[in-house]
Amino acid sequence: MAALLFLAIVIPAAVEALHVASLAGEVSVRKGTAARVADRVLNESIVTTNWNGGTQTGTITEGVQEFRWTLTRENWEVDTMQLLTAEVKYAAKGRDYSVRLSTLVDSEVLSPTFNLQ
């Protein structure tokens, strides 16, 4: 009887522990992918200088997962630079999570002058 009582307590706790571990693993894998997506969005917007147009949104598919991204720009308080933030949202086990990456860009670089000789 004591063994059955012990199993009745241990089995649900073990199953719940496996569920939490599974969720943590899934979230961490998707978080890493979302961070790479955010890095790519920031880099592409800086290289193409399309970040000056205001808030931008989009969706990137990695494998079978969809990652929704938003790129926002705001004034930097200290200098004339701009703070670019890429937020990537993703779902894991029915819950939404997000990753944010930010960087500073110089708005003076938008219109470079070329001296052709």
XYZ file of N, CA, C and O in Angstrom:
468
model
N 0.819 -1.188 0.000
C 0.000 0.000 0.000
C 0.869 1.260 0.000
O 0.546 2.228 -0.660
N 1.953 1.211 0.760
C 2.855 2.359 0.823
C 3.528 2.586 -0.526
O 3.752 3.728 -0.936
N 3.830 1.507 -1.234
C 4.452 1.626 -2.555
C 3.508 2.297 -3.540
O 3.919 3.124 -4.356
N 2.215 1.932 -3.491
C 1.237 2.570 -4.379
C 1.087 4.058 -4.067
O 0.974 4.886 -4.980
N 1.081 4.400 -2.804
C 1.001 5.800 -2.413
C 2.229 6.557 -2.898
O 2.128 7.669 -3.418
N 3.396 5.936 -2.768
C 4.638 6.552 -3.230
C 4.591 6.786 -4.738
O 4.958 7.864 -5.230
N 4.139 5.791 -5.509
C 4.022 5.928 -6.963
C 2.996 6.992 -7.352
O 3.181 7.710 -8.329
N 1.921 7.090 -6.592
C 0.887 8.091 -6.882
C 1.420 9.507 -6.708
O 0.947 10.442 -7.342
N 2.425 9.659 -5.892
C 3.023 10.983 -5.681
C 4.165 11.232 -6.661
O 4.274 12.309 -7.247
N 5.004 10.239 -6.888
C 6.215 10.413 -7.685
C 5.917 10.506 -9.184
O 6.506 11.338 -9.883
N 5.019 9.699 -9.697
C 4.765 9.677 -11.145
C 4.248 11.029 -11.656
O 4.778 11.549 -12.643
N 3.236 11.651 -11.057
C 2.808 12.966 -11.570
C 3.912 14.032 -11.474
O 4.050 14.868 -12.370
N 4.696 13.972 -10.409
C 5.791 14.937 -10.271
C 6.847 14.720 -11.353
O 7.373 15.682 -11.928
N 7.157 13.481 -11.657
C 8.144 13.179 -12.697
C 7.630 13.596 -14.075
O 8.386 14.139 -14.890
N 6.358 13.349 -14.340
C 5.777 13.744 -15.627
C 5.801 15.270 -15.771
O 6.127 15.800 -16.837
N 5.471 15.976 -14.718
C 5.506 17.438 -14.753
C 6.934 17.949 -14.962
O 7.156 18.900 -15.706
N 7.904 17.315 -14.348
C 9.303 17.694 -14.528
C 9.738 17.493 -15.979
O 10.437 18.329 -16.551
N 9.311 16.403 -16.590
C 9.617 16.167 -18.007
C 8.960 17.211 -18.898
O 9.548 17.670 -19.877
N 7.737 17.584 -18.569
C 7.022 18.609 -19.334
C 7.754 19.953 -19.259
O 7.944 20.628 -20.273
N 8.179 20.348 -18.080
C 8.899 21.618 -17.892
C 10.232 21.579 -18.629
O 10.623 22.556 -19.287
N 10.942 20.460 -18.554
C 12.222 20.332 -19.245
C 12.040 20.398 -20.756
O 12.832 21.018 -21.472
N 10.997 19.782 -21.264
C 10.703 19.817 -22.689
C 10.403 21.236 -23.151
O 10.891 21.684 -24.187
N 9.594 21.952 -22.378
C 9.269 23.337 -22.719
C 10.512 24.203 -22.699
O 10.742 25.018 -23.599
N 11.354 24.043 -21.694
C 12.578 24.835 -21.592
C 13.504 24.574 -22.783
O 14.099 25.510 -23.330
N 13.602 23.341 -23.197
C 14.426 23.010 -24.357
C 13.893 23.624 -25.632
O 14.642 24.188 -26.431
N 12.588 23.519 -25.834
C 11.975 24.076 -27.034
C 12.113 25.596 -27.073
O 12.443 26.179 -28.098
N 11.882 26.242 -25.945
C 11.996 27.701 -25.874
C 13.432 28.136 -26.144
O 13.672 29.101 -26.874
N 14.397 27.433 -25.588
C 15.791 27.841 -25.772
C 16.242 27.679 -27.222
O 16.965 28.525 -27.739
N 15.820 26.632 -27.886
C 16.173 26.444 -29.296
C 15.546 27.551 -30.137
O 16.212 28.163 -30.984
N 14.283 27.834 -29.916
C 13.618 28.887 -30.694
C 14.150 30.272 -30.350
O 14.190 31.153 -31.191
N 14.557 30.455 -29.101
C 15.126 31.745 -28.701
C 16.433 31.999 -29.442
O 16.698 33.110 -29.880
N 17.251 30.977 -29.579
C 18.493 31.110 -30.336
C 18.234 31.456 -31.789
O 18.901 32.322 -32.370
N 17.245 30.797 -32.386
C 16.885 31.087 -33.767
C 16.320 32.497 -33.887
O 16.642 33.228 -34.826
N 15.485 32.904 -32.931
C 14.921 34.259 -32.951
C 16.010 35.310 -32.819
O 15.952 36.373 -33.452
N 17.037 35.042 -32.025
C 18.154 35.985 -31.894
C 18.907 36.110 -33.219
O 19.308 37.211 -33.601
N 19.082 35.001 -33.932
C 19.730 35.062 -35.246
C 18.881 35.841 -36.234
O 19.397 36.620 -37.039
N 17.556 35.667 -36.173
C 16.649 36.418 -37.046
C 16.742 37.908 -36.739
O 16.830 38.738 -37.650
N 16.740 38.261 -35.458
C 16.842 39.675 -35.079
C 18.166 40.267 -35.551
O 18.206 41.399 -36.052
N 19.246 39.521 -35.409
C 20.549 39.985 -35.873
C 20.537 40.206 -37.381
O 21.061 41.206 -37.882
N 19.934 39.290 -38.110
C 19.850 39.415 -39.568
C 19.029 40.636 -39.964
O 19.405 41.387 -40.863
N 17.891 40.850 -39.297
C 17.036 42.009 -39.600
C 17.798 43.309 -39.352
O 17.771 44.231 -40.171
N 18.492 43.396 -38.211
C 19.278 44.602 -37.912
C 20.371 44.819 -38.953
O 20.520 45.929 -39.481
N 21.132 43.783 -39.250
C 22.229 43.925 -40.210
C 21.741 44.309 -41.598
O 22.308 45.189 -42.237
N 20.682 43.662 -42.078
C 20.163 43.983 -43.406
C 19.624 45.406 -43.468
O 19.814 46.096 -44.458
N 18.970 45.848 -42.411
C 18.426 47.203 -42.437
C 19.532 48.249 -42.368
O 19.418 49.318 -42.958
N 20.615 47.953 -41.675
C 21.732 48.895 -41.611
C 22.453 48.965 -42.955
O 22.760 50.046 -43.454
N 22.688 47.811 -43.550
C 23.399 47.777 -44.823
C 22.586 48.457 -45.924
O 23.123 49.215 -46.722
N 21.301 48.201 -45.950
C 20.464 48.786 -47.002
C 19.946 50.173 -46.635
O 19.292 50.808 -47.450
N 20.219 50.638 -45.440
C 19.785 51.943 -44.908
C 18.278 52.159 -45.049
O 17.821 53.284 -45.221
N 17.498 51.100 -44.963
C 16.048 51.255 -45.037
C 15.412 51.438 -43.660
O 14.208 51.491 -43.533
N 16.210 51.580 -42.623
C 15.704 51.739 -41.261
C 15.162 53.132 -41.014
O 14.483 53.373 -40.027
N 15.437 54.063 -41.897
C 15.019 55.451 -41.694
C 13.541 55.653 -42.014
O 12.993 56.714 -41.738
N 12.886 54.669 -42.567
C 11.499 54.816 -42.985
C 10.472 54.619 -41.891
O 9.280 54.606 -42.154
N 10.862 54.440 -40.662
C 9.911 54.227 -39.571
C 9.813 52.772 -39.195
O 10.675 51.966 -39.526
N 8.752 52.424 -38.499
C 8.564 51.053 -38.024
C 8.308 50.115 -39.200
O 7.519 50.419 -40.083
N 8.978 48.983 -39.176
C 8.817 47.971 -40.212
C 8.486 46.645 -39.554
O 8.918 46.383 -38.431
N 7.732 45.825 -40.253
C 7.377 44.501 -39.744
C 7.522 43.468 -40.847
O 7.558 43.813 -42.032
N 7.592 42.223 -40.439
C 7.667 41.144 -41.407
C 7.643 39.792 -40.720
O 7.561 39.701 -39.494
N 7.726 38.764 -41.524
C 7.739 37.388 -41.027
C 8.848 36.633 -41.745
O 8.989 36.752 -42.958
N 9.610 35.879 -40.987
C 10.660 35.031 -41.546
C 10.368 33.603 -41.113
O 10.070 33.351 -39.949
N 10.448 32.689 -42.071
C 10.227 31.274 -41.774
C 11.573 30.570 -41.738
O 12.357 30.657 -42.681
N 11.850 29.914 -40.633
C 13.057 29.107 -40.460
C 12.590 27.671 -40.262
O 12.041 27.347 -39.219
N 12.817 26.840 -41.243
C 12.308 25.469 -41.165
C 10.788 25.497 -41.214
O 10.202 25.993 -42.169
N 10.141 25.003 -40.169
C 8.681 25.023 -40.112
C 8.174 26.087 -39.145
O 6.967 26.234 -38.968
N 9.097 26.852 -38.538
C 8.709 27.859 -37.545
C 8.616 29.243 -38.182
O 9.429 29.593 -39.028
N 7.629 30.018 -37.744
C 7.485 31.396 -38.184
C 7.932 32.335 -37.081
O 7.599 32.143 -35.914
N 8.681 33.345 -37.469
C 9.163 34.361 -36.544
C 8.692 35.715 -37.059
O 9.017 36.096 -38.185
N 7.916 36.423 -36.242
C 7.399 37.743 -36.614
C 8.341 38.802 -36.047
O 8.641 38.789 -34.863
N 8.810 39.704 -36.902
C 9.756 40.707 -36.446
C 9.210 42.116 -36.637
O 8.389 42.361 -37.504
N 9.683 43.005 -35.782
C 9.350 44.425 -35.847
C 10.639 45.206 -35.649
O 11.395 44.934 -34.714
N 10.880 46.155 -36.529
C 12.056 47.011 -36.433
C 11.594 48.424 -36.113
O 10.786 48.992 -36.845
N 12.065 48.960 -35.008
C 11.683 50.315 -34.607
C 12.930 51.180 -34.465
O 14.028 50.684 -34.206
N 12.723 52.464 -34.626
C 13.805 53.442 -34.527
C 13.381 54.534 -33.564
O 12.246 54.994 -33.592
N 14.289 54.933 -32.701
C 14.009 56.050 -31.806
C 15.277 56.855 -31.600
O 16.387 56.368 -31.810
N 15.116 58.099 -31.202
C 16.255 58.974 -30.976
C 17.041 58.508 -29.762
O 16.473 58.108 -28.761
N 18.356 58.601 -29.871
C 19.242 58.289 -28.755
C 19.362 59.546 -27.913
O 19.546 60.640 -28.425
N 19.246 59.395 -26.606
C 19.200 60.547 -25.715
C 20.515 61.296 -25.618
O 20.546 62.498 -25.365
N 21.615 60.631 -25.812
C 22.917 61.216 -25.554
C 23.484 61.930 -26.774
O 24.156 62.944 -26.653
N 23.205 61.444 -27.951
C 23.863 61.904 -29.153
C 22.845 62.055 -30.278
O 21.655 61.894 -30.068
N 23.321 62.320 -31.474
C 22.426 62.431 -32.629
C 22.191 61.078 -33.275
O 21.574 61.004 -34.328
N 22.676 60.032 -32.651
C 22.507 58.697 -33.217
C 21.071 58.202 -33.021
O 20.309 58.783 -32.253
N 20.746 57.112 -33.698
C 19.435 56.483 -33.616
C 19.588 55.099 -32.984
O 20.555 54.397 -33.261
N 18.618 54.738 -32.162
C 18.587 53.415 -31.555
C 17.653 52.540 -32.376
O 16.454 52.817 -32.478
N 18.207 51.499 -32.993
C 17.406 50.535 -33.759
C 17.169 49.310 -32.893
O 18.106 48.773 -32.302
N 15.923 48.882 -32.831
C 15.576 47.699 -32.050
C 14.798 46.731 -32.925
O 13.795 47.103 -33.538
N 15.273 45.504 -32.977
C 14.567 44.431 -33.676
C 13.975 43.516 -32.616
O 14.695 42.958 -31.792
N 12.655 43.394 -32.636
C 11.966 42.471 -31.723
C 11.402 41.326 -32.549
O 10.696 41.558 -33.533
N 11.729 40.115 -32.153
C 11.265 38.921 -32.861
C 10.391 38.126 -31.910
O 10.801 37.785 -30.806
N 9.172 37.834 -32.354
C 8.227 37.062 -31.543
C 8.078 35.666 -32.126
O 8.089 35.475 -33.338
N 7.928 34.702 -31.217
C 7.777 33.307 -31.623
C 6.901 32.593 -30.610
O 6.717 33.057 -29.494
N 6.365 31.457 -31.021
C 5.489 30.675 -30.146
C 6.153 29.349 -29.797
O 6.871 28.767 -30.613
N 5.917 28.904 -28.575
C 6.391 27.596 -28.130
C 5.354 27.028 -27.177
O 5.020 27.648 -26.171
N 4.841 25.866 -27.505
C 3.831 25.187 -26.681
C 2.631 26.087 -26.389
O 2.118 26.130 -25.280
N 2.211 26.854 -27.388
C 1.014 27.681 -27.240
C 1.213 29.010 -26.532
O 0.260 29.751 -26.337
N 2.433 29.343 -26.143
C 2.712 30.622 -25.488
C 3.614 31.467 -26.365
O 4.443 30.935 -27.098
N 3.461 32.787 -26.300
C 4.288 33.701 -27.078
C 5.482 34.174 -26.263
O 5.364 34.458 -25.070
N 6.612 34.247 -26.927
C 7.851 34.731 -26.347
C 8.451 35.741 -27.322
O 8.060 35.798 -28.489
N 9.423 36.518 -26.847
C 10.070 37.460 -27.754
C 11.528 37.672 -27.370
O 11.936 37.429 -26.236
N 12.294 38.124 -28.360
C 13.701 38.455 -28.204
C 13.890 39.848 -28.781
O 13.327 40.172 -29.822
N 14.680 40.686 -28.094
C 14.975 42.032 -28.586
C 16.483 42.215 -28.692
O 17.212 41.871 -27.774
N 16.901 42.775 -29.831
C 18.286 43.176 -30.024
C 18.279 44.630 -30.457
O 17.450 45.031 -31.265
N 19.221 45.414 -29.927
C 19.297 46.831 -30.265
C 20.717 47.193 -30.651
O 21.680 46.560 -30.213
N 20.829 48.245 -31.450
C 22.124 48.780 -31.823
C 21.974 50.265 -32.114
O 20.861 50.753 -32.336
N 23.088 50.959 -32.107
C 23.090 52.384 -32.439
C 23.583 52.562 -33.864
O 24.525 51.895 -34.295
N 22.935 53.474 -34.592
C 23.368 53.809 -35.945
C 23.476 55.321 -36.055
O 22.748 56.062 -35.392
N 24.378 55.739 -36.903
C 24.603 57.164 -37.109
C 23.743 57.623 -38.279
O 23.905 57.158 -39.403
N 22.829 58.538 -38.042
C 21.932 59.007 -39.093
C 22.668 59.853 -40.121
O 22.173 60.073 -41.220
N 23.864 60.305 -39.825
C 24.654 61.094 -40.762
C 25.185 60.214 -41.894
O 25.558 60.712 -42.936
N 25.215 58.922 -41.701
C 25.761 58.013 -42.700
C 24.734 57.717 -43.793
O 25.059 57.135 -44.806
N 23.508 58.163 -43.628
C 22.463 57.846 -44.595
C 22.753 58.363 -45.985
O 22.420 57.729 -46.968
N 23.327 59.533 -46.098
C 23.568 60.098 -47.425
C 25.063 60.329 -47.616
O 25.545 61.457 -47.512
N 25.796 59.263 -47.909
C 27.226 59.423 -48.088
C 27.525 60.189 -49.373
O 26.781 60.123 -50.347
N 28.583 60.943 -49.366
C 28.989 61.672 -50.561
C 30.182 60.959 -51.166
O 31.121 60.579 -50.468
N 30.132 60.768 -52.449
C 31.215 60.076 -53.152
C 31.952 61.097 -53.998
O 31.349 61.919 -54.664
N 33.241 61.015 -53.971
C 34.068 61.914 -54.739
C 34.704 61.095 -55.846
O 35.687 60.398 -55.625
N 34.137 61.161 -57.026
C 34.653 60.407 -58.166
C 35.646 61.257 -58.923
O 35.360 62.393 -59.274
N 36.796 60.729 -59.201
C 37.808 61.496 -59.934
C 38.233 60.747 -61.163
O 38.321 59.612 -61.261
